[in-house]
CSV table of C-alpha atoms and ligand atoms in Angstrom, one decimal:
chain,number,residue,atom,x,y,z
A,1,LYS,CA,28.2,46.4,178.0
A,2,LYS,CA,27.1,44.0,175.2
A,3,GLN,CA,28.3,45.7,171.7
A,4,PRO,CA,25.8,45.1,168.6
A,5,VAL,CA,27.6,42.1,167.0
A,6,THR,CA,28.4,42.4,163.1
A,7,MET,CA,27.3,39.4,160.6
A,8,ARG,CA,30.9,37.2,160.1
A,9,ARG,CA,32.1,36.8,156.9
A,10,SER,CA,32.9,33.5,158.0
A,11,VAL,CA,32.5,31.3,161.4
A,12,ARG,CA,35.9,29.8,162.4
A,13,ILE,CA,35.2,27.2,165.1
A,14,LEU,CA,37.8,25.7,167.6
A,15,LEU,CA,38.0,22.7,169.1
A,16,VAL,CA,40.2,22.3,172.8
A,17,GLY,CA,40.0,19.7,175.2
A,18,ASP,CA,42.3,17.3,177.1
A,19,ARG,CA,43.8,14.3,174.8
A,20,GLY,CA,41.7,11.7,174.2
A,21,VAL,CA,38.2,13.4,174.3
A,22,GLY,CA,37.5,12.7,171.1
A,23,LYS,CA,38.3,16.7,169.3
A,24,THR,CA,39.4,14.2,166.4
A,25,SER,CA,36.5,12.0,166.0
A,26,LEU,CA,34.2,14.5,166.2
A,27,ILE,CA,35.5,16.7,163.0
A,28,LEU,CA,36.0,13.2,161.0
A,29,SER,CA,32.4,11.8,162.2
A,30,LEU,CA,30.8,15.5,161.0
A,31,VAL,CA,32.8,15.2,157.6
A,32,SER,CA,31.7,11.1,156.7
A,33,GLU,CA,29.0,10.7,158.5
A,34,GLU,CA,30.2,7.5,159.8
A,35,PHE,CA,32.6,7.0,163.2
A,36,PRO,CA,36.3,6.7,162.1
A,37,ASP,CA,37.8,4.0,164.0
A,38,ASP,CA,41.7,5.3,163.2
A,39,VAL,CA,41.7,8.8,163.5
A,40,PRO,CA,45.4,11.1,163.0
A,41,HIS,CA,46.4,13.7,166.1
A,42,ARG,CA,44.7,16.6,164.6
A,43,ALA,CA,42.6,16.8,161.6
A,44,GLU,CA,43.2,19.1,158.9
A,45,GLU,CA,41.6,22.7,158.6
A,46,ILE,CA,38.1,21.7,156.7
A,47,THR,CA,35.6,24.1,155.2
A,48,ILE,CA,31.6,23.8,155.1
A,49,PRO,CA,31.0,26.1,152.0
A,50,ALA,CA,28.7,29.3,152.2
A,51,ASP,CA,25.7,27.6,150.7
A,52,VAL,CA,24.6,25.4,153.0
A,53,ILE,CA,23.7,27.5,155.6
A,54,PRO,CA,21.0,30.2,155.0
A,55,GLU,CA,23.4,32.7,156.5
A,56,MET,CA,25.3,32.2,153.3
A,57,VAL,CA,28.6,32.5,155.0
A,58,PRO,CA,31.3,29.5,154.8
A,59,THR,CA,32.7,27.9,158.4
A,60,HIS,CA,36.3,26.6,159.2
A,61,ILE,CA,36.5,23.7,161.3
A,62,VAL,CA,39.9,23.7,163.1
A,63,ASP,CA,41.5,20.5,165.5
A,64,TYR,CA,43.7,21.1,168.4
A,65,SER,CA,46.3,18.6,169.1
A,66,ALA,CA,48.8,18.5,172.2
A,67,TYR,CA,50.4,16.3,170.3
A,68,GLU,CA,51.8,18.7,167.3
A,69,GLN,CA,51.0,22.3,169.0
A,70,THR,CA,52.5,24.2,171.5
A,71,ASP,CA,51.1,25.9,173.9
A,72,SER,CA,51.3,29.9,172.1
A,73,GLU,CA,50.2,27.8,168.8
A,74,LEU,CA,46.9,27.2,170.7
A,75,MET,CA,46.9,30.3,172.4
A,76,ALA,CA,46.7,32.0,168.6
A,77,GLU,CA,44.0,29.5,167.4
A,78,VAL,CA,42.1,30.6,170.2
A,79,ARG,CA,42.5,34.0,169.5
A,80,ARG,CA,41.6,33.4,165.9
A,81,ALA,CA,38.3,31.6,166.9
A,82,HIS,CA,35.0,33.1,166.6
A,83,VAL,CA,33.8,30.4,168.4
A,84,VAL,CA,35.6,27.8,170.6
A,85,CYS,CA,33.9,24.0,171.7
A,86,VAL,CA,35.3,22.9,174.8
A,87,VAL,CA,35.3,19.1,174.8
A,88,TYR,CA,35.3,16.9,177.7
A,89,SER,CA,34.6,12.7,177.9
A,90,VAL,CA,31.9,12.0,179.5
A,91,VAL,CA,33.1,8.3,180.7
A,92,GLU,CA,36.8,10.5,182.0
A,93,PRO,CA,35.6,12.6,185.2
A,94,SER,CA,39.4,14.3,185.2
A,95,THR,CA,38.6,15.5,181.7
A,96,LEU,CA,35.4,17.6,183.2
A,97,VAL,CA,37.7,18.6,186.2
A,98,ARG,CA,40.2,20.4,183.3
A,99,VAL,CA,37.2,22.1,181.9
A,100,THR,CA,37.2,24.7,184.6
A,101,THR,CA,41.2,24.3,185.7
A,102,ARG,CA,42.5,24.9,182.2
A,103,TRP,CA,40.3,25.1,179.1
A,104,LEU,CA,38.3,28.1,180.5
A,105,PRO,CA,40.4,30.0,182.0
A,106,LEU,CA,42.9,29.8,179.1
A,107,ILE,CA,40.6,31.2,176.6
A,108,ARG,CA,40.1,33.9,178.6
A,109,GLU,CA,43.1,34.9,179.3
A,110,ALA,CA,43.8,34.2,175.3
A,111,THR,CA,40.9,36.5,174.6
A,112,ALA,CA,41.3,39.2,177.3
A,113,THR,CA,42.0,41.6,174.8
A,114,HIS,CA,38.8,41.0,172.8
A,115,SER,CA,35.8,43.7,173.2
A,116,THR,CA,33.3,41.0,173.6
A,117,PRO,CA,34.2,37.2,174.9
A,118,SER,CA,34.3,34.5,172.7
A,119,PRO,CA,31.1,32.4,172.8
A,120,ILE,CA,31.9,29.1,173.5
A,121,ILE,CA,30.0,25.6,173.4
A,122,LEU,CA,30.7,23.4,176.2
A,123,VAL,CA,30.9,19.5,174.7
A,124,GLY,CA,30.4,16.1,176.8
A,125,ASN,CA,31.5,13.5,174.0
A,126,LYS,CA,31.7,9.6,174.3
A,127,VAL,CA,27.5,9.8,175.8
A,128,ASP,CA,27.8,6.2,173.9
A,129,LEU,CA,29.1,4.5,176.4
A,130,VAL,CA,27.1,6.3,179.6
A,131,GLU,CA,23.7,6.2,180.6
A,132,GLU,CA,24.1,9.5,183.2
A,133,THR,CA,24.0,12.9,181.8
A,134,THR,CA,26.5,15.5,183.1
A,135,LEU,CA,23.9,18.2,183.1
A,136,GLU,CA,24.4,19.2,186.6
A,137,SER,CA,28.2,19.3,186.3
A,138,ALA,CA,27.6,21.6,183.1
A,139,GLU,CA,25.1,24.1,185.0
A,140,GLU,CA,27.1,25.2,187.4
A,141,ILE,CA,30.1,25.3,185.5
A,142,MET,CA,27.8,27.7,182.6
A,143,GLU,CA,26.7,29.7,186.0
A,144,GLU,CA,30.4,30.6,186.7
A,145,TYR,CA,31.4,31.4,182.6
A,146,PRO,CA,28.7,33.2,181.0
A,147,GLU,CA,30.0,32.6,178.0
A,148,ILE,CA,29.1,29.6,177.5
A,149,GLU,CA,26.8,29.9,175.2
A,150,SER,CA,25.5,26.1,174.9
A,151,PHE,CA,25.8,22.6,176.4
A,152,VAL,CA,25.5,19.8,174.0
A,153,GLU,CA,26.0,16.2,175.1
A,154,CYS,CA,27.0,13.7,171.7
A,155,SER,CA,28.7,11.0,170.7
A,156,ALA,CA,31.7,10.8,167.5
A,157,LYS,CA,30.6,6.9,167.6
A,158,SER,CA,26.6,6.7,167.8
A,159,LEU,CA,27.0,10.1,165.8
A,160,LYS,CA,24.3,11.8,168.3
A,161,ASN,CA,24.4,15.4,168.4
A,162,ILE,CA,27.0,15.6,165.8
A,163,SER,CA,25.5,17.9,163.8
A,164,GLU,CA,23.6,20.0,166.5
A,165,MET,CA,26.9,20.5,168.0
A,166,PHE,CA,28.4,22.3,165.1
A,167,TYR,CA,24.8,23.7,164.5
A,168,TYR,CA,25.0,25.9,167.8
A,169,ALA,CA,28.6,26.5,167.2
A,170,GLN,CA,27.7,28.2,164.4
A,171,LYS,CA,24.4,29.9,165.9
A,172,ALA,CA,26.8,31.3,168.6
A,173,VAL,CA,28.7,33.2,166.3
A,174,LEU,CA,25.6,34.1,163.6
A,175,HIS,CA,22.9,34.6,166.1
A,176,PRO,CA,24.2,34.7,169.8
A,177,THR,CA,21.4,34.3,172.3
A,178,GLY,CA,22.8,31.7,174.8
A,179,PRO,CA,22.6,29.7,177.3
A,180,VAL,CA,21.1,26.7,175.5
A,181,TYR,CA,21.2,22.7,176.7
A,182,ILE,CA,21.0,19.9,174.2
A,183,THR,CA,21.6,16.7,176.8
A,184,GLU,CA,20.3,13.0,176.1
A,185,LYS,CA,17.5,13.4,178.2
A,186,GLN,CA,16.2,16.1,175.2
A,187,ASP,CA,14.1,14.7,172.6
B,201,LIG,P1,44.6,14.1,170.7
B,201,LIG,O1,44.2,14.2,169.4
B,201,LIG,O2,44.8,13.2,171.2
B,201,LIG,O3,44.0,15.5,171.6
B,201,LIG,O4,42.7,13.2,170.9
B,201,LIG,P2,41.3,13.6,171.0
B,201,LIG,O5,40.6,14.7,171.4
B,201,LIG,O6,41.7,13.9,169.2
B,201,LIG,O7,40.3,11.9,170.6
B,201,LIG,P3,40.5,10.9,169.3
B,201,LIG,O8,39.5,11.6,168.5
B,201,LIG,O9,42.2,10.8,168.5
B,201,LIG,O10,39.9,10.0,170.3
B,201,LIG,C1,40.3,9.4,171.1
B,201,LIG,C2,39.6,8.1,171.5
B,201,LIG,O11,38.7,8.0,171.5
B,201,LIG,C3,39.8,7.0,169.8
B,201,LIG,O12,39.6,5.6,170.4
B,201,LIG,C4,38.7,7.3,169.3
B,201,LIG,O13,38.3,6.4,168.9
B,201,LIG,C5,37.8,7.4,171.0
B,201,LIG,N1,36.2,8.1,170.9
B,201,LIG,C6,36.4,9.3,170.2
B,201,LIG,N2,35.0,9.5,170.1
B,201,LIG,C7,34.5,8.7,170.7
B,201,LIG,C8,32.8,8.5,171.2
B,201,LIG,O14,31.9,9.0,170.9
B,201,LIG,N3,32.6,7.1,171.6
B,201,LIG,C9,33.3,6.3,172.1
B,201,LIG,N4,33.1,5.3,172.7
B,201,LIG,N5,34.9,6.3,171.5
B,201,LIG,C10,35.2,7.5,171.0
B,202,LIG,MG1,43.1,14.6,168.2
């Protein structure tokens, strides 16, 4: 029942997830290509110019922080986004639990009236702190939530898979295919 996708004139990427999982660090690491030691709760909206990708559309990257935004502001941002990155920390299991108890249901609720579900990128951050992968848990979640287009394990600190994460978010909007897995184990 998927409707044909028309090419967007911009890509709006929103990052959500529990406090402290590294949303702001991921955005600022992408922009500065180094790990920022001190980050504000919420990064300013960032626009990546159109001419860096072949599709020639600008990309807007939008941060969320519960410290600075209300739930209704969050819902409005989820509705405006073309793709949502749901971030958890691979070293804080409670933040992974909340992916299914809070974040994915919240996105479904916010976008219930949309003709097609917004694509989602599931992001396990802070892989610099562990050896094990959370791929198995992610696969279980992806079976339940087919709107998840890709899964990425990354580190804002080591910069592992940072550009990949944002690339797969752009790709989910401009060339939806689903599902793609990018983990530590993959070369
Ligand atoms: P809120 O805005 O409060 O919701 O948090 P956030 O999700 O934006 O997290 P933030 O970027 O503020 O990072 C929280 C803490 O985790 C900071 O101390 C970061 O330095 C740290 N951190 C973020 N990413 C990584 C990472 O990949 N590896 C490690 N080791 N630490 C990280
Ligand atoms: Mg933040």
